[in-house]
Amino acid sequence: MNANNILTDTMTLDEKLAAIDEAMASAGVQSRQSSNQVLAPLDPADLTMCLGCQ
């Protein structure tokens, strides 16, 4: 996923956050449809924790 494809400099912070939420939800749906495993994390906070802490 490339942020330059979904965000622009003219967007407000709320618009940027909404676009990011939509992109994350879309990535999760696409990954679930393509396999039995969820390839994209459903919670962005999971990216900040090691596997042992999860």
PDB file of N, CA, C and O in Angstrom:
ATOM      1  N   MET A   1       0.851  -1.161   0.000  1.00  0.00           N
ATOM      2  CA  MET A   1       0.000   0.000   0.000  1.00  0.00           C
ATOM      3  C   MET A   1       0.904   1.234   0.000  1.00  0.00           C
ATOM      4  O   MET A   1       1.810   1.341   0.806  1.00  0.00           O
ATOM      5  N   ASN A   2       0.632   2.150  -0.877  1.00  0.00           N
ATOM      6  CA  ASN A   2       1.413   3.365  -0.991  1.00  0.00           C
ATOM      7  C   ASN A   2       0.560   4.538  -0.520  1.00  0.00           C
ATOM      8  O   ASN A   2      -0.513   4.798  -1.070  1.00  0.00           O
ATOM      9  N   ALA A   3       1.033   5.244   0.498  1.00  0.00           N
ATOM     10  CA  ALA A   3       0.263   6.354   1.059  1.00  0.00           C
ATOM     11  C   ALA A   3       0.040   7.459   0.042  1.00  0.00           C
ATOM     12  O   ALA A   3      -0.961   8.172   0.110  1.00  0.00           O
ATOM     13  N   ASN A   4       0.959   7.612  -0.901  1.00  0.00           N
ATOM     14  CA  ASN A   4       0.809   8.658  -1.915  1.00  0.00           C
ATOM     15  C   ASN A   4      -0.410   8.419  -2.803  1.00  0.00           C
ATOM     16  O   ASN A   4      -0.909   9.353  -3.424  1.00  0.00           O
ATOM     17  N   ASN A   5      -0.878   7.185  -2.862  1.00  0.00           N
ATOM     18  CA  ASN A   5      -2.047   6.869  -3.687  1.00  0.00           C
ATOM     19  C   ASN A   5      -3.366   7.221  -3.002  1.00  0.00           C
ATOM     20  O   ASN A   5      -4.387   7.359  -3.670  1.00  0.00           O
ATOM     21  N   ILE A   6      -3.352   7.341  -1.672  1.00  0.00           N
ATOM     22  CA  ILE A   6      -4.611   7.599  -0.971  1.00  0.00           C
ATOM     23  C   ILE A   6      -4.646   8.953  -0.265  1.00  0.00           C
ATOM     24  O   ILE A   6      -5.713   9.405   0.111  1.00  0.00           O
ATOM     25  N   LEU A   7      -3.502   9.594  -0.076  1.00  0.00           N
ATOM     26  CA  LEU A   7      -3.447  10.871   0.630  1.00  0.00           C
ATOM     27  C   LEU A   7      -2.950  11.979  -0.287  1.00  0.00           C
ATOM     28  O   LEU A   7      -2.097  11.741  -1.138  1.00  0.00           O
ATOM     29  N   THR A   8      -3.486  13.178  -0.087  1.00  0.00           N
ATOM     30  CA  THR A   8      -3.004  14.342  -0.826  1.00  0.00           C
ATOM     31  C   THR A   8      -2.676  15.452   0.164  1.00  0.00           C
ATOM     32  O   THR A   8      -3.133  15.436   1.316  1.00  0.00           O
ATOM     33  N   ASP A   9      -1.909  16.419  -0.286  1.00  0.00           N
ATOM     34  CA  ASP A   9      -1.526  17.538   0.575  1.00  0.00           C
ATOM     35  C   ASP A   9      -2.701  18.456   0.889  1.00  0.00           C
ATOM     36  O   ASP A   9      -2.664  19.195   1.873  1.00  0.00           O
ATOM     37  N   THR A  10      -3.734  18.423   0.086  1.00  0.00           N
ATOM     38  CA  THR A  10      -4.872  19.318   0.293  1.00  0.00           C
ATOM     39  C   THR A  10      -5.928  18.741   1.240  1.00  0.00           C
ATOM     40  O   THR A  10      -6.880  19.432   1.579  1.00  0.00           O
ATOM     41  N   MET A  11      -5.759  17.506   1.673  1.00  0.00           N
ATOM     42  CA  MET A  11      -6.725  16.872   2.571  1.00  0.00           C
ATOM     43  C   MET A  11      -6.538  17.386   3.994  1.00  0.00           C
ATOM     44  O   MET A  11      -5.426  17.665   4.424  1.00  0.00           O
ATOM     45  N   THR A  12      -7.650  17.473   4.720  1.00  0.00           N
ATOM     46  CA  THR A  12      -7.569  17.814   6.138  1.00  0.00           C
ATOM     47  C   THR A  12      -7.137  16.573   6.912  1.00  0.00           C
ATOM     48  O   THR A  12      -7.145  15.455   6.379  1.00  0.00           O
ATOM     49  N   LEU A  13      -6.778  16.767   8.169  1.00  0.00           N
ATOM     50  CA  LEU A  13      -6.363  15.637   8.996  1.00  0.00           C
ATOM     51  C   LEU A  13      -7.477  14.608   9.111  1.00  0.00           C
ATOM     52  O   LEU A  13      -7.240  13.402   9.003  1.00  0.00           O
ATOM     53  N   ASP A  14      -8.702  15.073   9.309  1.00  0.00           N
ATOM     54  CA  ASP A  14      -9.839  14.146   9.414  1.00  0.00           C
ATOM     55  C   ASP A  14     -10.026  13.348   8.128  1.00  0.00           C
ATOM     56  O   ASP A  14     -10.322  12.147   8.168  1.00  0.00           O
ATOM     57  N   GLU A  15      -9.851  13.994   6.985  1.00  0.00           N
ATOM     58  CA  GLU A  15      -9.982  13.299   5.705  1.00  0.00           C
ATOM     59  C   GLU A  15      -8.862  12.271   5.539  1.00  0.00           C
ATOM     60  O   GLU A  15      -9.101  11.165   5.033  1.00  0.00           O
ATOM     61  N   LYS A  16      -7.656  12.625   5.960  1.00  0.00           N
ATOM     62  CA  LYS A  16      -6.536  11.687   5.863  1.00  0.00           C
ATOM     63  C   LYS A  16      -6.769  10.470   6.752  1.00  0.00           C
ATOM     64  O   LYS A  16      -6.538   9.332   6.341  1.00  0.00           O
ATOM     65  N   LEU A  17      -7.227  10.703   7.973  1.00  0.00           N
ATOM     66  CA  LEU A  17      -7.491   9.593   8.887  1.00  0.00           C
ATOM     67  C   LEU A  17      -8.603   8.698   8.358  1.00  0.00           C
ATOM     68  O   LEU A  17      -8.519   7.470   8.450  1.00  0.00           O
ATOM     69  N   ALA A  18      -9.632   9.287   7.789  1.00  0.00           N
ATOM     70  CA  ALA A  18     -10.721   8.504   7.215  1.00  0.00           C
ATOM     71  C   ALA A  18     -10.234   7.681   6.027  1.00  0.00           C
ATOM     72  O   ALA A  18     -10.606   6.507   5.878  1.00  0.00           O
ATOM     73  N   ALA A  19      -9.367   8.258   5.194  1.00  0.00           N
ATOM     74  CA  ALA A  19      -8.825   7.534   4.042  1.00  0.00           C
ATOM     75  C   ALA A  19      -7.954   6.373   4.496  1.00  0.00           C
ATOM     76  O   ALA A  19      -7.991   5.288   3.910  1.00  0.00           O
ATOM     77  N   ILE A  20      -7.172   6.581   5.555  1.00  0.00           N
ATOM     78  CA  ILE A  20      -6.330   5.509   6.082  1.00  0.00           C
ATOM     79  C   ILE A  20      -7.188   4.391   6.655  1.00  0.00           C
ATOM     80  O   ILE A  20      -6.935   3.210   6.406  1.00  0.00           O
ATOM     81  N   ASP A  21      -8.220   4.744   7.415  1.00  0.00           N
ATOM     82  CA  ASP A  21      -9.136   3.731   7.962  1.00  0.00           C
ATOM     83  C   ASP A  21      -9.787   2.918   6.856  1.00  0.00           C
ATOM     84  O   ASP A  21      -9.890   1.691   6.944  1.00  0.00           O
ATOM     85  N   GLU A  22     -10.222   3.605   5.814  1.00  0.00           N
ATOM     86  CA  GLU A  22     -10.866   2.920   4.688  1.00  0.00           C
ATOM     87  C   GLU A  22      -9.885   1.988   3.975  1.00  0.00           C
ATOM     88  O   GLU A  22     -10.224   0.861   3.620  1.00  0.00           O
ATOM     89  N   ALA A  23      -8.650   2.438   3.794  1.00  0.00           N
ATOM     90  CA  ALA A  23      -7.642   1.611   3.128  1.00  0.00           C
ATOM     91  C   ALA A  23      -7.298   0.383   3.957  1.00  0.00           C
ATOM     92  O   ALA A  23      -7.136  -0.719   3.418  1.00  0.00           O
ATOM     93  N   MET A  24      -7.186   0.545   5.270  1.00  0.00           N
ATOM     94  CA  MET A  24      -6.883  -0.593   6.149  1.00  0.00           C
ATOM     95  C   MET A  24      -8.035  -1.598   6.135  1.00  0.00           C
ATOM     96  O   MET A  24      -7.818  -2.809   6.090  1.00  0.00           O
ATOM     97  N   ALA A  25      -9.265  -1.111   6.165  1.00  0.00           N
ATOM     98  CA  ALA A  25     -10.427  -2.007   6.125  1.00  0.00           C
ATOM     99  C   ALA A  25     -10.479  -2.737   4.791  1.00  0.00           C
ATOM    100  O   ALA A  25     -10.748  -3.941   4.743  1.00  0.00           O
ATOM    101  N   SER A  26     -10.205  -2.029   3.724  1.00  0.00           N
ATOM    102  CA  SER A  26     -10.217  -2.637   2.399  1.00  0.00           C
ATOM    103  C   SER A  26      -9.133  -3.703   2.272  1.00  0.00           C
ATOM    104  O   SER A  26      -9.364  -4.771   1.713  1.00  0.00           O
ATOM    105  N   ALA A  27      -7.950  -3.426   2.802  1.00  0.00           N
ATOM    106  CA  ALA A  27      -6.853  -4.393   2.740  1.00  0.00           C
ATOM    107  C   ALA A  27      -7.193  -5.647   3.539  1.00  0.00           C
ATOM    108  O   ALA A  27      -6.883  -6.761   3.119  1.00  0.00           O
ATOM    109  N   GLY A  28      -7.843  -5.477   4.672  1.00  0.00           N
ATOM    110  CA  GLY A  28      -8.239  -6.627   5.478  1.00  0.00           C
ATOM    111  C   GLY A  28      -9.266  -7.483   4.768  1.00  0.00           C
ATOM    112  O   GLY A  28      -9.187  -8.706   4.783  1.00  0.00           O
ATOM    113  N   VAL A  29     -10.240  -6.865   4.125  1.00  0.00           N
ATOM    114  CA  VAL A  29     -11.278  -7.596   3.385  1.00  0.00           C
ATOM    115  C   VAL A  29     -10.655  -8.331   2.204  1.00  0.00           C
ATOM    116  O   VAL A  29     -10.946  -9.500   1.969  1.00  0.00           O
ATOM    117  N   GLN A  30      -9.791  -7.672   1.458  1.00  0.00           N
ATOM    118  CA  GLN A  30      -9.156  -8.299   0.303  1.00  0.00           C
ATOM    119  C   GLN A  30      -8.310  -9.488   0.718  1.00  0.00           C
ATOM    120  O   GLN A  30      -8.319 -10.520   0.058  1.00  0.00           O
ATOM    121  N   SER A  31      -7.586  -9.359   1.832  1.00  0.00           N
ATOM    122  CA  SER A  31      -6.730 -10.466   2.244  1.00  0.00           C
ATOM    123  C   SER A  31      -7.568 -11.648   2.723  1.00  0.00           C
ATOM    124  O   SER A  31      -7.203 -12.795   2.504  1.00  0.00           O
ATOM    125  N   ARG A  32      -8.696 -11.384   3.378  1.00  0.00           N
ATOM    126  CA  ARG A  32      -9.548 -12.489   3.839  1.00  0.00           C
ATOM    127  C   ARG A  32     -10.210 -13.184   2.665  1.00  0.00           C
ATOM    128  O   ARG A  32     -10.464 -14.374   2.707  1.00  0.00           O
ATOM    129  N   GLN A  33     -10.498 -12.459   1.599  1.00  0.00           N
ATOM    130  CA  GLN A  33     -11.134 -13.066   0.442  1.00  0.00           C
ATOM    131  C   GLN A  33     -10.144 -13.917  -0.347  1.00  0.00           C
ATOM    132  O   GLN A  33     -10.526 -14.900  -0.964  1.00  0.00           O
ATOM    133  N   SER A  34      -8.862 -13.549  -0.323  1.00  0.00           N
ATOM    134  CA  SER A  34      -7.887 -14.254  -1.138  1.00  0.00           C
ATOM    135  C   SER A  34      -7.314 -15.485  -0.446  1.00  0.00           C
ATOM    136  O   SER A  34      -6.719 -16.331  -1.087  1.00  0.00           O
ATOM    137  N   SER A  35      -7.465 -15.609   0.855  1.00  0.00           N
ATOM    138  CA  SER A  35      -6.937 -16.773   1.564  1.00  0.00           C
ATOM    139  C   SER A  35      -7.684 -16.947   2.877  1.00  0.00           C
ATOM    140  O   SER A  35      -8.495 -16.117   3.265  1.00  0.00           O
ATOM    141  N   ASN A  36      -7.367 -18.032   3.558  1.00  0.00           N
ATOM    142  CA  ASN A  36      -7.972 -18.272   4.864  1.00  0.00           C
ATOM    143  C   ASN A  36      -7.267 -17.498   5.963  1.00  0.00           C
ATOM    144  O   ASN A  36      -7.760 -17.411   7.070  1.00  0.00           O
ATOM    145  N   GLN A  37      -6.080 -16.968   5.676  1.00  0.00           N
ATOM    146  CA  GLN A  37      -5.319 -16.223   6.659  1.00  0.00           C
ATOM    147  C   GLN A  37      -5.534 -14.728   6.458  1.00  0.00           C
ATOM    148  O   GLN A  37      -5.732 -14.271   5.341  1.00  0.00           O
ATOM    149  N   VAL A  38      -5.485 -13.989   7.535  1.00  0.00           N
ATOM    150  CA  VAL A  38      -5.567 -12.524   7.454  1.00  0.00           C
ATOM    151  C   VAL A  38      -4.151 -12.013   7.292  1.00  0.00           C
ATOM    152  O   VAL A  38      -3.322 -12.139   8.185  1.00  0.00           O
ATOM    153  N   LEU A  39      -3.856 -11.460   6.122  1.00  0.00           N
ATOM    154  CA  LEU A  39      -2.513 -10.990   5.838  1.00  0.00           C
ATOM    155  C   LEU A  39      -2.274  -9.579   6.343  1.00  0.00           C
ATOM    156  O   LEU A  39      -1.165  -9.228   6.709  1.00  0.00           O
ATOM    157  N   ALA A  40      -3.295  -8.760   6.376  1.00  0.00           N
ATOM    158  CA  ALA A  40      -3.164  -7.398   6.878  1.00  0.00           C
ATOM    159  C   ALA A  40      -3.638  -7.370   8.324  1.00  0.00           C
ATOM    160  O   ALA A  40      -4.650  -7.982   8.658  1.00  0.00           O
ATOM    161  N   PRO A  41      -2.918  -6.699   9.193  1.00  0.00           N
ATOM    162  CA  PRO A  41      -3.360  -6.646  10.593  1.00  0.00           C
ATOM    163  C   PRO A  41      -4.671  -5.887  10.715  1.00  0.00           C
ATOM    164  O   PRO A  41      -4.884  -4.893  10.033  1.00  0.00           O
ATOM    165  N   LEU A  42      -5.543  -6.383  11.550  1.00  0.00           N
ATOM    166  CA  LEU A  42      -6.813  -5.711  11.752  1.00  0.00           C
ATOM    167  C   LEU A  42      -6.655  -4.521  12.687  1.00  0.00           C
ATOM    168  O   LEU A  42      -7.418  -3.583  12.635  1.00  0.00           O
ATOM    169  N   ASP A  43      -5.653  -4.576  13.556  1.00  0.00           N
ATOM    170  CA  ASP A  43      -5.396  -3.505  14.504  1.00  0.00           C
ATOM    171  C   ASP A  43      -4.006  -2.939  14.243  1.00  0.00           C
ATOM    172  O   ASP A  43      -3.016  -3.652  14.405  1.00  0.00           O
ATOM    173  N   PRO A  44      -3.877  -1.688  13.827  1.00  0.00           N
ATOM    174  CA  PRO A  44      -2.556  -1.123  13.552  1.00  0.00           C
ATOM    175  C   PRO A  44      -1.617  -1.173  14.755  1.00  0.00           C
ATOM    176  O   PRO A  44      -0.404  -1.189  14.601  1.00  0.00           O
ATOM    177  N   ALA A  45      -2.148  -1.244  15.969  1.00  0.00           N
ATOM    178  CA  ALA A  45      -1.308  -1.335  17.153  1.00  0.00           C
ATOM    179  C   ALA A  45      -0.519  -2.635  17.164  1.00  0.00           C
ATOM    180  O   ALA A  45       0.529  -2.720  17.809  1.00  0.00           O
ATOM    181  N   ASP A  46      -0.991  -3.660  16.467  1.00  0.00           N
ATOM    182  CA  ASP A  46      -0.273  -4.926  16.401  1.00  0.00           C
ATOM    183  C   ASP A  46       1.103  -4.751  15.749  1.00  0.00           C
ATOM    184  O   ASP A  46       2.010  -5.530  16.008  1.00  0.00           O
ATOM    185  N   LEU A  47       1.258  -3.728  14.933  1.00  0.00           N
ATOM    186  CA  LEU A  47       2.543  -3.497  14.271  1.00  0.00           C
ATOM    187  C   LEU A  47       3.587  -2.959  15.230  1.00  0.00           C
ATOM    188  O   LEU A  47       4.773  -2.981  14.923  1.00  0.00           O
ATOM    189  N   THR A  48       3.170  -2.467  16.387  1.00  0.00           N
ATOM    190  CA  THR A  48       4.116  -1.875  17.334  1.00  0.00           C
ATOM    191  C   THR A  48       4.534  -2.843  18.431  1.00  0.00           C
ATOM    192  O   THR A  48       5.337  -2.479  19.275  1.00  0.00           O
ATOM    193  N   MET A  49       4.003  -4.078  18.409  1.00  0.00           N
ATOM    194  CA  MET A  49       4.320  -5.065  19.436  1.00  0.00           C
ATOM    195  C   MET A  49       5.034  -6.257  18.842  1.00  0.00           C
ATOM    196  O   MET A  49       4.744  -6.652  17.712  1.00  0.00           O
ATOM    197  N   CYS A  50       5.960  -6.836  19.602  1.00  0.00           N
ATOM    198  CA  CYS A  50       6.611  -8.059  19.148  1.00  0.00           C
ATOM    199  C   CYS A  50       5.618  -9.215  19.260  1.00  0.00           C
ATOM    200  O   CYS A  50       4.600  -9.121  19.959  1.00  0.00           O
ATOM    201  N   LEU A  51       5.910 -10.315  18.610  1.00  0.00           N
ATOM    202  CA  LEU A  51       4.978 -11.449  18.639  1.00  0.00           C
ATOM    203  C   LEU A  51       4.793 -11.999  20.046  1.00  0.00           C
ATOM    204  O   LEU A  51       3.710 -12.452  20.390  1.00  0.00           O
ATOM    205  N   GLY A  52       5.833 -11.975  20.855  1.00  0.00           N
ATOM    206  CA  GLY A  52       5.728 -12.477  22.219  1.00  0.00           C
ATOM    207  C   GLY A  52       4.787 -11.647  23.065  1.00  0.00           C
ATOM    208  O   GLY A  52       4.122 -12.154  23.967  1.00  0.00           O
ATOM    209  N   CYS A  53       4.723 -10.345  22.813  1.00  0.00           N
ATOM    210  CA  CYS A  53       3.859  -9.447  23.601  1.00  0.00           C
ATOM    211  C   CYS A  53       2.394  -9.555  23.164  1.00  0.00           C
ATOM    212  O   CYS A  53       1.507  -9.212  23.929  1.00  0.00           O
ATOM    213  N   GLN A  54       2.158  -9.992  21.962  1.00  0.00           N
ATOM    214  CA  GLN A  54       0.777 -10.088  21.486  1.00  0.00           C
ATOM    215  C   GLN A  54       0.107 -11.260  22.145  1.00  0.00           C
ATOM    216  O   GLN A  54      -1.001 -11.388  22.362  1.00  0.00           O
TER     217      GLN A  54
END
